């Protein structure tokens, strides 16, 4: 194995002037101040082949968490019949997950920085497994509702490390010319799980088959009951309820299997700050980029989960809406990978890429809104195209947001930065879903919120003061990692100089 070893004294002598300039330290800063902000050159570095296994396990965690988070959205119509739920219940399952994430993400990110990725990811995978297995216990409406709520909370906490740690794992395991790509792969694995829920949910769970019968019962004013009751007193009743219950049971078994697999893979192998958070809070540039990311992506995530509900007034079935959500998410993932690779090739152009993406996001969101309101002729192809473009332009920028936020916050640990970004993302999602609690709110506001979120992000990106501290240090110091078989997070103390 080939490694790179640099004496601490050499680093302090040769690079302290450079570090004080890029890290904004005072010229009288002590060696300890510089050393504290020098994770790049104070240890040995190597590139290890097993990093791809680590990346794959991390991606599976993101896939399973998103898959579970969006369990009932794509099959809302069927689940409402089996469990006697309403649209509000479906939306609140995702909301409980977001609230749990919001409360747990900063402590978990601190734990991740202190105890390492392995133990943190092991805890998260265990929570996801417990939640998904628990939902399989009963499909009776009352206990099933409680179990679904519990799973949402556990899954929200379990998603903290897989969702917030993408920049951390790329920084620890990958060289600088692969970081954005690695971050993109991890970030979009979450959306792969999201897309999978749209396609697998309606595929496994059948749509309701209705028969009409006359009734003299009172008609409720809520949207979901009006769709089951016509004004002339004719009610729709599902004739295949037992089939729906069986399909949902099988679907929950599939999700539990994924949760168990994730836990076992982490258990088999995964390698072994408040100060940083306070620095982020006082960093105006970080807030600009974090808000520009969190507002549109937070809205889009929950907007997608309610796509079936959103498209009901247009008489678009849950199967069609599921495919629409699937292709929207998949297109965003693929676009993000391509854009991240171009960003690696054309370094220091992230802001330009993001501005271009959000100009497209505003245009495509406007198009979707006009179609939904039928201000322009509505057809399925146009709706599909608008949805896919929204996914490309908003989701396509996510890995760049993670990377540019880490550049702006450097030398604060990437895990803390990712935690803040995803925390705000979930807060936005919680606020969106809480609007569902307003009586007779309708659905128009969903599409207005999506358009407004993209419009808000654009000026924030334009005024953001672009800077690349981490990349500048990587390029200038140029400590190139050697190839080997050991994990980068381990410090090889034997056969090296003593750093103390």
Tab-separated table of C-alpha atoms in Angstrom:
chain	number	residue	atom	x	y	z
A	1	UNK	CA	0.000	0.000	0.000
A	2	UNK	CA	1.215	3.483	-0.797
A	3	UNK	CA	0.455	6.322	1.605
A	4	UNK	CA	1.269	9.991	1.920
A	5	UNK	CA	2.800	11.118	5.212
A	6	UNK	CA	3.428	14.743	6.109
A	7	UNK	CA	5.006	15.973	9.310
A	8	UNK	CA	2.923	18.421	11.290
A	9	UNK	CA	5.913	20.754	11.598
A	10	UNK	CA	6.286	20.841	7.805
A	11	UNK	CA	2.621	21.690	7.378
A	12	UNK	CA	2.786	24.493	9.923
A	13	UNK	CA	5.916	25.988	8.383
A	14	UNK	CA	4.929	25.819	4.703
A	15	UNK	CA	1.174	26.286	4.706
A	16	UNK	CA	0.250	28.462	7.689
A	17	UNK	CA	0.312	31.729	5.658
A	18	UNK	CA	-1.919	30.155	3.007
A	19	UNK	CA	-4.290	28.711	5.573
A	20	UNK	CA	-4.689	31.952	7.458
A	21	UNK	CA	-5.708	33.632	4.206
A	22	UNK	CA	-8.270	31.043	3.072
A	23	UNK	CA	-9.657	30.205	6.495
A	24	UNK	CA	-9.912	33.852	7.534
A	25	UNK	CA	-7.688	33.394	10.576
A	26	UNK	CA	-5.861	36.205	12.235
A	27	UNK	CA	-2.167	36.488	11.389
A	28	UNK	CA	-1.417	35.914	15.062
A	29	UNK	CA	-3.405	32.685	15.192
A	30	UNK	CA	-1.644	29.895	17.006
A	31	UNK	CA	-0.542	26.667	15.407
A	32	UNK	CA	-3.344	24.949	17.302
A	33	UNK	CA	-5.928	27.179	15.578
A	34	UNK	CA	-4.548	26.280	12.183
A	35	UNK	CA	-4.163	22.616	13.024
A	36	UNK	CA	-7.776	22.435	14.191
A	37	UNK	CA	-8.923	23.522	10.733
A	38	UNK	CA	-6.538	21.294	8.829
A	39	UNK	CA	-8.266	17.949	8.290
A	40	UNK	CA	-6.861	17.678	4.780
A	41	UNK	CA	-3.136	17.358	5.412
A	42	UNK	CA	-2.713	16.466	9.072
A	43	UNK	CA	-3.410	12.770	8.478
A	44	UNK	CA	-2.451	10.181	5.914
A	45	UNK	CA	-4.776	9.813	2.957
A	46	UNK	CA	-5.508	6.968	0.575
A	47	UNK	CA	-8.170	5.975	-1.937
A	48	UNK	CA	-9.670	2.587	-1.172
A	49	UNK	CA	-11.564	0.277	-3.467
A	50	UNK	CA	-14.039	-0.578	-0.720
A	51	UNK	CA	-15.343	2.985	-0.800
A	52	UNK	CA	-17.836	1.832	-3.426
A	53	UNK	CA	-19.286	-0.741	-1.036
A	54	UNK	CA	-19.585	1.934	1.626
A	55	UNK	CA	-21.264	4.217	-0.903
A	56	UNK	CA	-23.668	1.441	-1.932
A	57	UNK	CA	-24.689	0.737	1.684
A	58	UNK	CA	-25.190	4.433	2.327
A	59	UNK	CA	-27.304	4.683	-0.829
A	60	UNK	CA	-29.439	1.721	0.234
A	61	UNK	CA	-30.150	3.556	3.483
A	62	UNK	CA	-31.340	6.614	1.588
A	63	UNK	CA	-33.428	4.463	-0.760
A	64	UNK	CA	-35.133	2.568	2.053
A	65	UNK	CA	-35.810	5.709	4.111
A	66	UNK	CA	-37.462	7.556	1.206
A	67	UNK	CA	-39.317	4.413	0.129
A	68	UNK	CA	-40.849	4.092	3.596
A	69	UNK	CA	-41.498	7.840	3.983
A	70	UNK	CA	-43.701	7.848	0.874
A	71	UNK	CA	-45.470	4.554	1.555
A	72	UNK	CA	-49.077	5.673	1.408
A	73	UNK	CA	-49.003	8.759	-0.838
A	74	UNK	CA	-48.947	6.861	-4.162
A	75	UNK	CA	-51.640	4.422	-2.924
A	76	UNK	CA	-53.696	7.008	-1.052
A	77	UNK	CA	-57.015	6.021	-2.591
A	78	UNK	CA	-56.599	2.343	-1.686
A	79	UNK	CA	-55.215	3.024	1.801
A	80	UNK	CA	-58.068	5.376	2.639
A	81	UNK	CA	-60.549	2.582	1.948
A	82	UNK	CA	-58.686	-0.127	3.911
A	83	UNK	CA	-57.859	2.001	6.964
A	84	UNK	CA	-60.704	4.569	6.872
A	85	UNK	CA	-58.159	7.372	6.488
A	86	UNK	CA	-58.580	10.801	4.891
A	87	UNK	CA	-56.246	12.873	2.723
A	88	UNK	CA	-55.138	14.662	5.888
A	89	UNK	CA	-54.090	11.359	7.494
A	90	UNK	CA	-52.017	10.461	4.438
A	91	UNK	CA	-50.288	13.835	4.488
A	92	UNK	CA	-49.616	13.750	8.230
A	93	UNK	CA	-47.709	10.458	8.064
A	94	UNK	CA	-45.047	12.250	6.053
A	95	UNK	CA	-45.323	15.230	8.359
A	96	UNK	CA	-44.622	13.160	11.480
A	97	UNK	CA	-41.514	11.818	9.772
A	98	UNK	CA	-40.373	15.347	8.954
A	99	UNK	CA	-40.985	16.542	12.510
A	100	UNK	CA	-39.003	13.624	13.927
A	101	UNK	CA	-36.207	14.369	11.473
A	102	UNK	CA	-36.210	18.039	12.446
A	103	UNK	CA	-35.824	17.223	16.139
A	104	UNK	CA	-33.178	14.538	15.653
A	105	UNK	CA	-30.973	15.730	12.795
A	106	UNK	CA	-28.650	18.090	14.674
A	107	UNK	CA	-28.028	15.720	17.617
A	108	UNK	CA	-27.469	12.866	15.169
A	109	UNK	CA	-25.062	14.928	13.062
A	110	UNK	CA	-23.119	15.791	16.200
A	111	UNK	CA	-23.128	12.119	17.144
A	112	UNK	CA	-21.947	11.242	13.628
A	113	UNK	CA	-19.013	13.656	13.862
A	114	UNK	CA	-18.038	12.434	17.337
A	115	UNK	CA	-18.654	8.675	17.048
A	116	UNK	CA	-18.218	8.181	13.314
A	117	UNK	CA	-20.379	7.058	10.425
A	118	UNK	CA	-20.548	3.365	11.272
A	119	UNK	CA	-22.215	3.592	14.664
A	120	UNK	CA	-24.486	6.424	13.528
A	121	UNK	CA	-25.638	4.549	10.444
A	122	UNK	CA	-26.109	1.375	12.474
A	123	UNK	CA	-28.487	3.213	14.811
A	124	UNK	CA	-30.425	4.703	11.920
A	125	UNK	CA	-30.730	1.405	10.068
A	126	UNK	CA	-32.018	-0.266	13.228
A	127	UNK	CA	-34.731	2.378	13.662
A	128	UNK	CA	-35.849	2.031	10.043
A	129	UNK	CA	-35.963	-1.763	10.385
A	130	UNK	CA	-38.003	-1.649	13.608
A	131	UNK	CA	-40.497	0.799	12.117
A	132	UNK	CA	-41.092	-1.159	8.915
A	133	UNK	CA	-41.384	-4.515	10.674
A	134	UNK	CA	-43.802	-3.084	13.263
A	135	UNK	CA	-46.239	-1.972	10.559
A	136	UNK	CA	-46.693	-5.591	9.499
A	137	UNK	CA	-48.194	-6.574	12.878
A	138	UNK	CA	-51.786	-5.519	12.173
A	139	UNK	CA	-53.931	-4.037	9.423
A	140	UNK	CA	-56.876	-3.273	11.673
A	141	UNK	CA	-57.600	0.453	11.223
A	142	UNK	CA	-56.909	1.631	14.790
A	143	UNK	CA	-53.684	-0.304	15.557
A	144	UNK	CA	-52.511	0.119	11.958
A	145	UNK	CA	-52.842	3.896	12.319
A	146	UNK	CA	-50.774	3.917	15.508
A	147	UNK	CA	-48.144	1.622	13.983
A	148	UNK	CA	-47.964	3.759	10.848
A	149	UNK	CA	-47.446	6.863	12.989
A	150	UNK	CA	-44.731	5.127	14.995
A	151	UNK	CA	-43.010	3.985	11.818
A	152	UNK	CA	-43.116	7.541	10.464
A	153	UNK	CA	-41.353	8.852	13.568
A	154	UNK	CA	-38.717	6.097	13.637
A	155	UNK	CA	-38.148	6.432	9.906
A	156	UNK	CA	-37.760	10.194	10.257
A	157	UNK	CA	-35.053	9.772	12.896
A	158	UNK	CA	-33.495	6.932	10.895
A	159	UNK	CA	-33.200	9.155	7.841
A	160	UNK	CA	-30.942	11.715	9.527
A	161	UNK	CA	-27.563	10.154	8.745
A	162	UNK	CA	-28.408	8.729	5.277
A	163	UNK	CA	-29.933	12.059	4.199
A	164	UNK	CA	-27.627	14.549	5.908
A	165	UNK	CA	-24.359	12.648	5.570
A	166	UNK	CA	-23.923	12.647	1.789
A	167	UNK	CA	-21.291	15.397	1.789
A	168	UNK	CA	-19.545	13.830	4.778
A	169	UNK	CA	-19.123	10.431	3.161
A	170	UNK	CA	-17.857	11.922	-0.085
A	171	UNK	CA	-15.372	14.088	1.807
A	172	UNK	CA	-14.075	11.179	3.909
A	173	UNK	CA	-13.932	8.474	1.272
A	174	UNK	CA	-13.456	10.177	-2.095
A	175	UNK	CA	-10.727	12.390	-3.611
A	176	UNK	CA	-11.565	15.960	-4.565
A	177	UNK	CA	-12.142	15.173	-8.253
A	178	UNK	CA	-14.871	12.630	-7.352
A	179	UNK	CA	-16.617	14.378	-4.461
A	180	UNK	CA	-19.463	16.086	-6.303
A	181	UNK	CA	-20.214	12.868	-8.184
A	182	UNK	CA	-20.211	10.808	-4.974
A	183	UNK	CA	-22.405	13.390	-3.247
A	184	UNK	CA	-24.804	13.280	-6.199
A	185	UNK	CA	-25.039	9.484	-6.064
A	186	UNK	CA	-25.846	9.489	-2.345
A	187	UNK	CA	-28.201	12.474	-2.549
A	188	UNK	CA	-30.197	11.054	-5.410
A	189	UNK	CA	-30.422	7.580	-3.941
A	190	UNK	CA	-33.005	9.161	-1.644
A	191	UNK	CA	-34.975	10.172	-4.712
A	192	UNK	CA	-34.551	6.719	-6.219
A	193	UNK	CA	-36.425	5.390	-3.199
A	194	UNK	CA	-38.988	8.124	-3.680
A	195	UNK	CA	-39.393	7.193	-7.352
A	196	UNK	CA	-39.579	3.507	-6.457
A	197	UNK	CA	-42.531	4.178	-4.170
A	198	UNK	CA	-44.422	5.818	-7.038
A	199	UNK	CA	-43.954	2.895	-9.399
A	200	UNK	CA	-43.967	-0.074	-6.991
A	201	UNK	CA	-46.829	1.137	-4.788
A	202	UNK	CA	-49.518	1.309	-7.505
A	203	UNK	CA	-48.043	-1.831	-9.105
A	204	UNK	CA	-48.352	-3.967	-5.958
A	205	UNK	CA	-51.527	-2.375	-4.569
A	206	UNK	CA	-54.582	-2.513	-6.803
A	207	UNK	CA	-56.750	0.509	-7.468
A	208	UNK	CA	-60.245	0.493	-5.917
A	209	UNK	CA	-63.113	-0.806	-8.012
A	210	UNK	CA	-66.353	1.014	-7.213
A	211	UNK	CA	-70.031	0.274	-7.513
A	212	UNK	CA	-72.682	2.931	-7.021
A	213	UNK	CA	-75.648	2.732	-4.673
A	214	UNK	CA	-78.267	5.254	-3.616
A	215	UNK	CA	-78.216	6.761	-0.142
A	216	UNK	CA	-80.104	9.456	1.718
A	217	UNK	CA	-77.252	10.150	4.160
A	218	UNK	CA	-75.998	13.689	4.628
A	219	UNK	CA	-73.237	14.893	2.336
A	220	UNK	CA	-70.061	16.151	3.955
A	221	UNK	CA	-68.247	19.258	2.765
A	222	UNK	CA	-64.762	17.721	2.836
A	223	UNK	CA	-63.021	17.112	-0.476
A	224	UNK	CA	-62.355	13.418	-0.010
A	225	UNK	CA	-65.937	12.597	0.937
A	226	UNK	CA	-67.363	14.634	-1.928
A	227	UNK	CA	-65.351	12.482	-4.299
A	228	UNK	CA	-67.036	9.407	-2.862
A	229	UNK	CA	-70.529	10.953	-2.724
A	230	UNK	CA	-72.294	12.652	-5.582
A	231	UNK	CA	-74.765	15.467	-4.974
A	232	UNK	CA	-77.660	13.301	-6.162
A	233	UNK	CA	-77.131	10.910	-3.222
A	234	UNK	CA	-75.297	8.171	-5.131
A	235	UNK	CA	-72.372	6.753	-3.145
A	236	UNK	CA	-69.351	4.866	-4.444
A	237	UNK	CA	-68.359	1.741	-2.542
A	238	UNK	CA	-65.211	-0.324	-3.183
A	239	UNK	CA	-66.010	-3.886	-4.228
A	240	UNK	CA	-62.437	-5.214	-3.847
A	241	UNK	CA	-61.637	-4.172	-0.285
A	242	UNK	CA	-60.270	-7.576	0.728
A	243	UNK	CA	-57.952	-7.564	-2.299
A	244	UNK	CA	-56.731	-4.088	-1.362
A	245	UNK	CA	-55.991	-5.237	2.191
A	246	UNK	CA	-53.979	-8.213	0.919
A	247	UNK	CA	-52.032	-6.051	-1.523
A	248	UNK	CA	-51.165	-3.478	1.167
A	249	UNK	CA	-49.980	-6.265	3.480
A	250	UNK	CA	-47.647	-7.566	0.769
A	251	UNK	CA	-46.414	-4.041	0.094
A	252	UNK	CA	-45.553	-3.545	3.777
A	253	UNK	CA	-43.719	-6.892	3.742
A	254	UNK	CA	-41.590	-5.670	0.831
A	255	UNK	CA	-40.673	-2.492	2.664
A	256	UNK	CA	-39.859	-4.410	5.850
A	257	UNK	CA	-37.548	-6.679	3.830
A	258	UNK	CA	-35.665	-3.684	2.495
A	259	UNK	CA	-35.328	-2.284	6.028
A	260	UNK	CA	-33.968	-5.580	7.362
A	261	UNK	CA	-31.505	-5.869	4.451
A	262	UNK	CA	-30.187	-2.364	5.094
A	263	UNK	CA	-29.611	-3.112	8.780
A	264	UNK	CA	-27.818	-6.394	8.031
A	265	UNK	CA	-25.489	-4.803	5.464
A	266	UNK	CA	-24.529	-2.055	7.904
A	267	UNK	CA	-24.085	-4.631	10.661
A	268	UNK	CA	-21.784	-6.726	8.476
A	269	UNK	CA	-19.455	-3.858	7.618
A	270	UNK	CA	-19.267	-0.120	7.728
A	271	UNK	CA	-16.071	1.673	8.774
A	272	UNK	CA	-15.378	3.015	12.067
A	273	UNK	CA	-19.335	20.533	17.595
A	274	UNK	CA	-21.421	22.732	18.577
A	275	UNK	CA	-18.643	25.186	17.623
A	276	UNK	CA	-19.127	24.372	13.949
A	277	UNK	CA	-22.879	24.888	14.230
A	278	UNK	CA	-22.413	28.330	15.763
A	279	UNK	CA	-20.123	29.257	12.865
A	280	UNK	CA	-22.802	28.198	10.383
A	281	UNK	CA	-25.480	30.259	12.108
A	282	UNK	CA	-23.340	33.395	11.752
A	283	UNK	CA	-22.412	32.727	8.111
A	284	UNK	CA	-24.697	34.766	5.845
A	285	UNK	CA	-23.473	33.127	2.637
A	286	UNK	CA	-24.334	29.689	3.991
A	287	UNK	CA	-27.853	30.848	4.849
A	288	UNK	CA	-28.367	32.119	1.297
A	289	UNK	CA	-27.430	28.824	-0.299
A	290	UNK	CA	-29.168	26.694	2.335
A	291	UNK	CA	-32.464	28.588	1.973
A	292	UNK	CA	-32.190	28.536	-1.819
A	293	UNK	CA	-31.975	24.743	-1.571
A	294	UNK	CA	-34.297	23.973	1.341
A	295	UNK	CA	-37.318	25.990	0.217
A	296	UNK	CA	-37.856	24.506	-3.269
A	297	UNK	CA	-36.635	20.981	-2.501
A	298	UNK	CA	-38.626	20.837	0.744
A	299	UNK	CA	-41.792	21.899	-1.068
A	300	UNK	CA	-41.190	19.596	-4.040
A	301	UNK	CA	-40.598	16.543	-1.861
A	302	UNK	CA	-43.955	16.740	-0.090
A	303	UNK	CA	-45.700	18.069	-3.215
A	304	UNK	CA	-44.636	14.885	-4.993
A	305	UNK	CA	-45.906	12.691	-2.160
A	306	UNK	CA	-49.369	14.265	-2.589
A	307	UNK	CA	-49.381	14.100	-6.383
A	308	UNK	CA	-52.271	11.619	-6.418
A	309	UNK	CA	-54.319	13.944	-4.213
A	310	UNK	CA	-53.278	16.988	-6.246
A	311	UNK	CA	-54.361	15.499	-9.572
A	312	UNK	CA	-57.724	14.103	-8.429
A	313	UNK	CA	-59.696	17.139	-9.685
A	314	UNK	CA	-58.226	16.555	-13.158
A	315	UNK	CA	-59.576	12.955	-13.192
A	316	UNK	CA	-56.054	11.532	-13.392
A	317	UNK	CA	-55.936	8.058	-11.804
A	318	UNK	CA	-53.534	7.068	-9.044
A	319	UNK	CA	-51.714	4.725	-11.452
A	320	UNK	CA	-51.101	7.535	-13.919
A	321	UNK	CA	-50.125	9.947	-11.151
A	322	UNK	CA	-47.776	7.286	-9.773
A	323	UNK	CA	-46.000	6.942	-13.101
A	324	UNK	CA	-45.847	10.711	-13.363
A	325	UNK	CA	-44.157	10.954	-9.964
A	326	UNK	CA	-41.832	8.086	-10.861
A	327	UNK	CA	-40.576	9.635	-14.096
A	328	UNK	CA	-40.307	13.061	-12.478
A	329	UNK	CA	-38.091	11.698	-9.718
A	330	UNK	CA	-36.044	9.459	-11.994
A	331	UNK	CA	-35.406	12.300	-14.444
A	332	UNK	CA	-34.237	14.513	-11.578
A	333	UNK	CA	-31.834	11.825	-10.384
A	334	UNK	CA	-30.309	11.272	-13.811
A	335	UNK	CA	-30.042	14.998	-14.438
A	336	UNK	CA	-28.337	15.474	-11.078
A	337	UNK	CA	-25.701	12.854	-11.881
A	338	UNK	CA	-24.951	14.426	-15.262
A	339	UNK	CA	-24.853	17.952	-13.854
A	340	UNK	CA	-22.634	16.876	-10.945
A	341	UNK	CA	-20.199	15.262	-13.365
A	342	UNK	CA	-20.060	18.435	-15.450
A	343	UNK	CA	-19.486	20.369	-12.235
A	344	UNK	CA	-16.488	18.155	-11.458
A	345	UNK	CA	-15.137	18.782	-14.961
A	346	UNK	CA	-15.773	22.543	-14.872
A	347	UNK	CA	-14.833	23.382	-11.324
A	348	UNK	CA	-16.025	26.574	-9.622
A	349	UNK	CA	-19.087	26.920	-11.859
A	350	UNK	CA	-21.715	25.611	-9.413
A	351	UNK	CA	-23.502	28.934	-8.987
A	352	UNK	CA	-23.887	29.348	-12.742
A	353	UNK	CA	-25.287	25.822	-13.086
A	354	UNK	CA	-27.775	26.410	-10.261
A	355	UNK	CA	-29.013	29.737	-11.656
A	356	UNK	CA	-29.631	28.111	-15.040
A	357	UNK	CA	-31.487	25.224	-13.378
A	358	UNK	CA	-33.791	27.479	-11.394
A	359	UNK	CA	-34.663	29.638	-14.351
A	360	UNK	CA	-35.912	26.393	-15.860
A	361	UNK	CA	-37.621	25.458	-12.577
A	362	UNK	CA	-39.636	28.689	-12.547
A	363	UNK	CA	-40.642	28.203	-16.195
A	364	UNK	CA	-41.695	24.547	-15.801
A	365	UNK	CA	-43.560	25.222	-12.529
A	366	UNK	CA	-45.459	28.035	-14.223
A	367	UNK	CA	-46.352	25.730	-17.094
A	368	UNK	CA	-47.653	23.060	-14.695
A	369	UNK	CA	-49.716	25.624	-12.789
A	370	UNK	CA	-51.318	26.944	-15.973
A	371	UNK	CA	-52.137	23.399	-17.065
A	372	UNK	CA	-53.603	22.503	-13.667
A	373	UNK	CA	-55.793	25.619	-13.667
A	374	UNK	CA	-56.619	24.882	-17.325
A	375	UNK	CA	-55.690	28.388	-18.376
A	376	UNK	CA	-54.071	26.580	-21.284
A	377	UNK	CA	-55.445	23.371	-22.864
A	378	UNK	CA	-54.847	20.379	-20.602
A	379	UNK	CA	-53.516	17.119	-22.013
A	380	UNK	CA	-51.682	14.247	-20.393
A	381	UNK	CA	-48.481	14.631	-22.440
A	382	UNK	CA	-48.088	18.270	-21.433
A	383	UNK	CA	-48.689	17.412	-17.766
A	384	UNK	CA	-46.104	14.612	-17.950
A	385	UNK	CA	-43.564	16.896	-19.599
A	386	UNK	CA	-44.058	19.691	-17.080
A	387	UNK	CA	-43.689	17.255	-14.171
A	388	UNK	CA	-40.497	15.740	-15.584
A	389	UNK	CA	-38.962	19.158	-16.204
A	390	UNK	CA	-39.737	20.244	-12.637
A	391	UNK	CA	-37.889	17.167	-11.389
A	392	UNK	CA	-34.921	17.850	-13.656
A	393	UNK	CA	-34.533	21.509	-12.758
A	394	UNK	CA	-35.120	21.326	-8.985
A	395	UNK	CA	-33.866	17.863	-8.039
A	396	UNK	CA	-31.029	18.141	-10.540
A	397	UNK	CA	-29.355	20.821	-8.437
A	398	UNK	CA	-29.393	18.997	-5.089
A	399	UNK	CA	-25.831	17.588	-5.156
A	400	UNK	CA	-24.496	20.985	-6.205
A	401	UNK	CA	-26.320	22.570	-3.263
A	402	UNK	CA	-24.661	20.162	-0.853
A	403	UNK	CA	-21.238	20.801	-2.320
A	404	UNK	CA	-21.513	24.575	-2.605
A	405	UNK	CA	-22.881	24.762	0.956
A	406	UNK	CA	-19.852	22.819	2.208
A	407	UNK	CA	-17.575	25.147	0.252
A	408	UNK	CA	-19.231	28.185	1.818
A	409	UNK	CA	-19.097	26.765	5.351
A	410	UNK	CA	-15.585	25.285	5.238
A	411	UNK	CA	-13.866	24.403	7.583
A	412	UNK	CA	-17.048	23.456	9.466
A	413	UNK	CA	-17.551	19.692	9.204
A	414	UNK	CA	-19.589	18.562	6.203
A	415	UNK	CA	-21.937	16.539	8.419
A	416	UNK	CA	-22.993	19.645	10.336
A	417	UNK	CA	-23.586	21.576	7.120
A	418	UNK	CA	-25.577	18.731	5.612
A	419	UNK	CA	-27.579	18.493	8.823
A	420	UNK	CA	-28.528	22.174	8.725
A	421	UNK	CA	-29.497	21.986	5.064
A	422	UNK	CA	-31.696	18.915	5.464
A	423	UNK	CA	-33.143	20.236	8.733
A	424	UNK	CA	-34.472	23.330	6.971
A	425	UNK	CA	-35.611	21.157	4.078
A	426	UNK	CA	-37.791	19.159	6.464
A	427	UNK	CA	-39.064	22.259	8.274
A	428	UNK	CA	-40.319	23.559	4.926
A	429	UNK	CA	-41.969	20.198	4.270
A	430	UNK	CA	-43.639	20.247	7.682
A	431	UNK	CA	-45.051	23.726	7.057
A	432	UNK	CA	-46.372	22.592	3.667
A	433	UNK	CA	-48.110	19.540	5.101
A	434	UNK	CA	-49.543	21.476	8.048
A	435	UNK	CA	-51.484	23.619	5.569
A	436	UNK	CA	-53.571	20.495	4.900
A	437	UNK	CA	-55.070	20.919	8.366
A	438	UNK	CA	-56.824	24.129	7.260
A	439	UNK	CA	-60.480	23.223	6.549
A	440	UNK	CA	-61.567	23.376	2.896
A	441	UNK	CA	-58.147	24.608	1.787
A	442	UNK	CA	-58.468	22.873	-1.567
A	443	UNK	CA	-55.501	22.039	-3.775
A	444	UNK	CA	-54.618	25.137	-5.772
A	445	UNK	CA	-52.264	26.341	-3.046
A	446	UNK	CA	-50.028	23.281	-3.550
A	447	UNK	CA	-49.080	24.339	-7.056
A	448	UNK	CA	-48.812	27.998	-6.086
A	449	UNK	CA	-46.391	27.025	-3.306
A	450	UNK	CA	-44.255	25.005	-5.732
A	451	UNK	CA	-44.022	27.902	-8.170
A	452	UNK	CA	-43.333	30.401	-5.391
A	453	UNK	CA	-40.569	28.263	-3.872
A	454	UNK	CA	-38.664	28.132	-7.149
A	455	UNK	CA	-39.135	31.874	-7.644
A	456	UNK	CA	-37.774	32.623	-4.147
A	457	UNK	CA	-34.644	30.532	-4.699
A	458	UNK	CA	-33.562	32.340	-7.857
A	459	UNK	CA	-32.686	35.771	-6.371
A	460	UNK	CA	-30.926	34.079	-3.440
A	461	UNK	CA	-28.693	32.264	-5.893
A	462	UNK	CA	-28.005	35.432	-7.886
A	463	UNK	CA	-26.812	37.434	-4.868
A	464	UNK	CA	-24.900	34.539	-3.278
A	465	UNK	CA	-21.158	35.438	-2.984
A	466	UNK	CA	-19.595	32.403	-4.612
A	467	UNK	CA	-16.433	31.049	-2.944
A	468	UNK	CA	-14.544	27.753	-2.929
A	469	UNK	CA	-12.321	27.585	0.132
A	470	UNK	CA	-12.162	23.820	0.327
A	471	UNK	CA	-11.434	23.365	-3.364
A	472	UNK	CA	-8.799	26.124	-3.332
A	473	UNK	CA	-6.949	24.362	-0.540
A	474	UNK	CA	-7.198	21.006	-2.299
A	475	UNK	CA	-5.798	22.473	-5.498
A	476	UNK	CA	-3.045	24.568	-3.870
A	477	UNK	CA	-1.792	22.071	-1.315
A	478	UNK	CA	-2.337	19.170	-3.733
A	479	UNK	CA	-1.825	16.286	-1.382
A	480	UNK	CA	-2.874	13.567	-3.816
A	481	UNK	CA	-4.167	10.393	-2.181
A	482	UNK	CA	-2.530	7.157	-3.175
A	483	UNK	CA	-4.380	4.016	-4.120
A	484	UNK	CA	-4.757	1.229	-1.591
A	485	UNK	CA	-7.114	-1.168	0.116
A	486	UNK	CA	-7.685	0.417	3.509
A	487	UNK	CA	-10.416	2.853	4.537
A	488	UNK	CA	-9.579	6.546	4.599
A	489	UNK	CA	-11.191	7.119	7.956
A	490	UNK	CA	-8.576	4.968	9.692
A	491	UNK	CA	-5.328	6.565	10.800
A	492	UNK	CA	-2.393	4.281	10.089
A	493	UNK	CA	-0.182	4.886	13.093
A	494	UNK	CA	2.262	2.066	12.530
A	495	UNK	CA	5.142	2.602	10.059
A	496	UNK	CA	4.594	6.397	10.040
A	497	UNK	CA	6.073	9.462	11.702
A	498	UNK	CA	4.746	10.435	15.134
A	499	UNK	CA	2.493	13.500	14.736
A	500	UNK	CA	2.482	14.434	18.382
